[in-house]
Amino acid sequence: MSEMFDQIKKRRTFAIISHPDAGKTTLTEKFLLYGGVINQAGSVKGKATAKHAVSDWMDIEKERGISVTSSVLQFEFGGCCINILDTPGHQDFSEDTYRTLMAADSAVMVIDAGKGVEAQTRKLFKVCAMRHIPVFTFINKMDREARDSFDLLDEIEKELGIPTCPVNWPIGSGKQFRGVYERESGQIELFEDTMKGTRVGTVKRIPLDDPEVSDYVEEDALELLREEIELLDGASAEFDQELVDAGELSPVFFGSALMNFGVETFLNHFLKMTTSPLPRTSDQGVIDPMEEEEFSAFVFKIQANMNKAHRDRVAFMRICSGEFDAGMDAWHVQGGKKVRLSQPQQMMANGRKMIERAYGGDIIGIFDPGIFSIGDTITSSGNKYAYEGIPTFAPEHFARVRQVDTMKRKQFIKGINQIAQEGAIQIFQEYNTGMEEIIVGVVGVLQFDVLIYRLRNEYNVEILLDKLPYEHIRWVENKDIDIRELRGTSDMKKVKDLKGRPLLLFINSWSIGMTLDRNEGLVLSEFGRE
Ligand code: G4P
């Protein structure tokens, strides 16, 4: 038994969040490099390999027109077993990206030093903040002209509302980048140009007060650094592990993923500061992986039709406690049935593989004959508890859906409801209308294509989409309000979702405030909670 708890304890399951192009792929690749999973062999090649490994699974889906997968990369480093959850960005940003964060115990936030906090980072951060998980900041691309470091930290604090605590501090940026000063040790880690990471850098450290330091760093840069350190010591928050654990303080690191600079240092600190698998809330209280011996997991993502011929699905689950053995029987709480967990697979850095065993903290994909829904609980201890459900995240694009051939009404309704139940899209209905008027909401526009493709291929139904101008959606949290009585704005639409929860759609963000002003006591939320 203690072997099992030891295994769980060494797990570190985290997601990397960032805006496209901030360097998430490059940083992930460098993690794999230090984890010994891929070889140095020049970063350009290394990057291609890593990218390939990461996106292999996605390519399969793309061929079928179904994108959006969060893969998981597992490797060992520094005595830890690391699970990196890939959060799809770019064009395949979707609700799954948010759901993936529900399976992580912490997040690494990559910020482009030249750009600061960007739109997608903001959205993903909100989900981390909702869960109060630790967030670590890596300010990347210091080898390029960067914005003032104090400004960057200010922006994180103001825009994201989280105080920061720099673990190290950059000395210059771009051509003048000389390295980082490590606050705790008082040492400078010297930057070395690794020719875009094609050469392995040697890490040279030198105490700031060593006279030799001026051989490496210009006098005026040293002077500025000393001033900045003084400022930092006086103004910035002190490191406090408890605040970090509560997601109320973000340790900050500076570096350059491309140049392999600051990545290993980051990894070493991060693994000490981040958490092993966290307890999770169930309807019977908190379940602690360090106490619960039985296997338990929840489904956070369903991948439909990996093999079209069989119409099979893969349910991705996060193991919360205990040990998983291939082919084991378990209890599906929501279905009220015993199920066999078969064909378990795990994404490794170098491909997908069948697995025999996994532990609390790990992510596995299980063959799903169509019985699981997002948020479902599976346990080996029977019907004792169910984990808290996964919220519905606010879509940002909306369209009215019409079928081309009205004779196929039944298939259309069945198809669109099933696809919505899997969580690939959200569907809404206006009050007082039937299913003939369906509004579809998605987080990423690619999901519209997925919908068209899947209805055509799986249900033989052609549809037309009329894009709607709504951009903001809010769930009405008040239980005692008749939504029809609400006084809104002219751009507002009242709808209900698949679960019958009332929602408001808005074109303009300022209308949300106006509606709140006009209806005393109204509580609106960006998340649709169970
Ligand atoms: P993403 O996954 O967050 O979208 O970003 P990705 O790692 O793909 O990086 C985006 C671009 O930024 C890439 O350049 C990458 O090489 C570059 N980059 C990442 N980290 C650093 C860094 O620390 N310093 C500098 N200077 N550049 C960095 P690209 O030109 O789009 O791709 P490639 O042609 O280099 O592959």
Short mmCIF file of N, CA, C and O in Angstrom, two decimals, residues 47 58 69 74 81 92 95 120 164 199 236 252-253 260 325 354-355 361 390 394 403 448-449 505-506:
data_model
loop_
_atom_site.label_atom_id
_atom_site.label_comp_id
_atom_site.label_asym_id
_atom_site.label_seq_id
_atom_site.Cartn_x
_atom_site.Cartn_y
_atom_site.Cartn_z
N LYS A 47 12.95 20.39 -31.59
CA LYS A 47 11.64 21.00 -31.54
C LYS A 47 10.67 20.29 -32.47
O LYS A 47 9.54 19.98 -32.10
N MET A 58 -3.25 14.54 -32.60
CA MET A 58 -4.12 15.55 -33.21
C MET A 58 -4.22 15.36 -34.72
O MET A 58 -5.26 15.59 -35.29
N THR A 69 -7.63 17.89 -29.10
CA THR A 69 -7.34 16.88 -28.10
C THR A 69 -6.36 17.45 -27.11
O THR A 69 -5.47 18.17 -27.48
N GLN A 74 4.10 12.22 -20.21
CA GLN A 74 4.58 11.77 -18.90
C GLN A 74 6.07 11.47 -18.96
O GLN A 74 6.53 10.85 -19.91
N CYS A 81 7.42 12.08 -10.99
CA CYS A 81 6.81 11.59 -12.22
C CYS A 81 5.90 12.72 -12.71
O CYS A 81 4.93 13.08 -12.05
N ASP A 92 -7.20 25.51 -32.45
CA ASP A 92 -8.02 24.48 -31.83
C ASP A 92 -8.34 24.77 -30.36
O ASP A 92 -8.68 23.89 -29.58
N GLU A 95 -13.50 24.44 -25.66
CA GLU A 95 -13.90 24.21 -24.28
C GLU A 95 -13.04 23.13 -23.64
O GLU A 95 -12.83 23.13 -22.42
N GLN A 120 -5.58 35.14 -24.42
CA GLN A 120 -5.82 33.74 -24.08
C GLN A 120 -5.28 33.37 -22.69
O GLN A 120 -5.86 32.57 -22.00
N THR A 164 2.80 38.76 -7.28
CA THR A 164 3.89 37.94 -7.79
C THR A 164 5.09 38.00 -6.87
O THR A 164 5.24 38.95 -6.08
N ARG A 199 23.41 24.61 -29.37
CA ARG A 199 24.51 24.13 -28.56
C ARG A 199 24.01 23.98 -27.13
O ARG A 199 23.17 24.75 -26.68
N SER A 236 8.32 43.99 -3.42
CA SER A 236 7.58 42.81 -3.87
C SER A 236 7.22 41.89 -2.72
O SER A 236 7.81 41.95 -1.65
N VAL A 252 7.73 33.95 -9.87
CA VAL A 252 8.04 34.34 -11.24
C VAL A 252 9.49 34.02 -11.58
O VAL A 252 10.40 34.25 -10.76
N PHE A 253 9.69 33.50 -12.79
CA PHE A 253 11.02 33.17 -13.30
C PHE A 253 11.21 33.83 -14.65
O PHE A 253 10.27 33.94 -15.42
N ASN A 260 17.52 27.56 -24.13
CA ASN A 260 17.71 26.65 -23.00
C ASN A 260 18.12 27.41 -21.75
O ASN A 260 18.79 26.85 -20.88
N ASP A 325 -5.54 -0.63 -12.57
CA ASP A 325 -4.96 -1.78 -13.27
C ASP A 325 -5.77 -2.05 -14.51
O ASP A 325 -6.99 -2.04 -14.46
N MET A 354 -0.54 1.56 -24.65
CA MET A 354 -1.44 0.88 -23.73
C MET A 354 -0.76 0.83 -22.37
O MET A 354 0.46 0.63 -22.31
N ILE A 355 -1.49 0.97 -21.34
CA ILE A 355 -0.84 0.92 -20.04
C ILE A 355 -1.43 -0.18 -19.17
O ILE A 355 -2.56 -0.60 -19.35
N GLY A 361 -3.27 11.01 -9.81
CA GLY A 361 -2.47 12.08 -10.43
C GLY A 361 -2.32 11.84 -11.93
O GLY A 361 -2.14 12.78 -12.70
N ILE A 390 -17.97 19.21 -13.55
CA ILE A 390 -17.12 20.18 -14.24
C ILE A 390 -18.01 21.31 -14.75
O ILE A 390 -19.04 21.03 -15.37
N ALA A 394 -17.97 29.55 -20.67
CA ALA A 394 -18.67 30.48 -21.55
C ALA A 394 -18.21 30.38 -23.00
O ALA A 394 -17.04 30.60 -23.31
N GLN A 403 -31.40 22.97 -40.42
CA GLN A 403 -31.08 21.80 -41.24
C GLN A 403 -31.55 22.06 -42.66
O GLN A 403 -32.53 22.77 -42.88
N PHE A 448 -17.38 24.77 -34.78
CA PHE A 448 -18.49 24.83 -35.75
C PHE A 448 -18.22 23.84 -36.89
O PHE A 448 -19.12 23.13 -37.34
N ASP A 449 -16.96 23.81 -37.35
CA ASP A 449 -16.60 22.89 -38.43
C ASP A 449 -16.76 21.44 -37.98
O ASP A 449 -17.20 20.58 -38.73
N LEU A 505 -27.54 36.27 -23.26
CA LEU A 505 -26.52 36.52 -24.28
C LEU A 505 -26.44 38.02 -24.54
O LEU A 505 -27.46 38.69 -24.60
N PHE A 506 -25.22 38.51 -24.70
CA PHE A 506 -25.02 39.94 -24.94
C PHE A 506 -24.09 40.17 -26.13
O PHE A 506 -23.17 39.39 -26.35
#
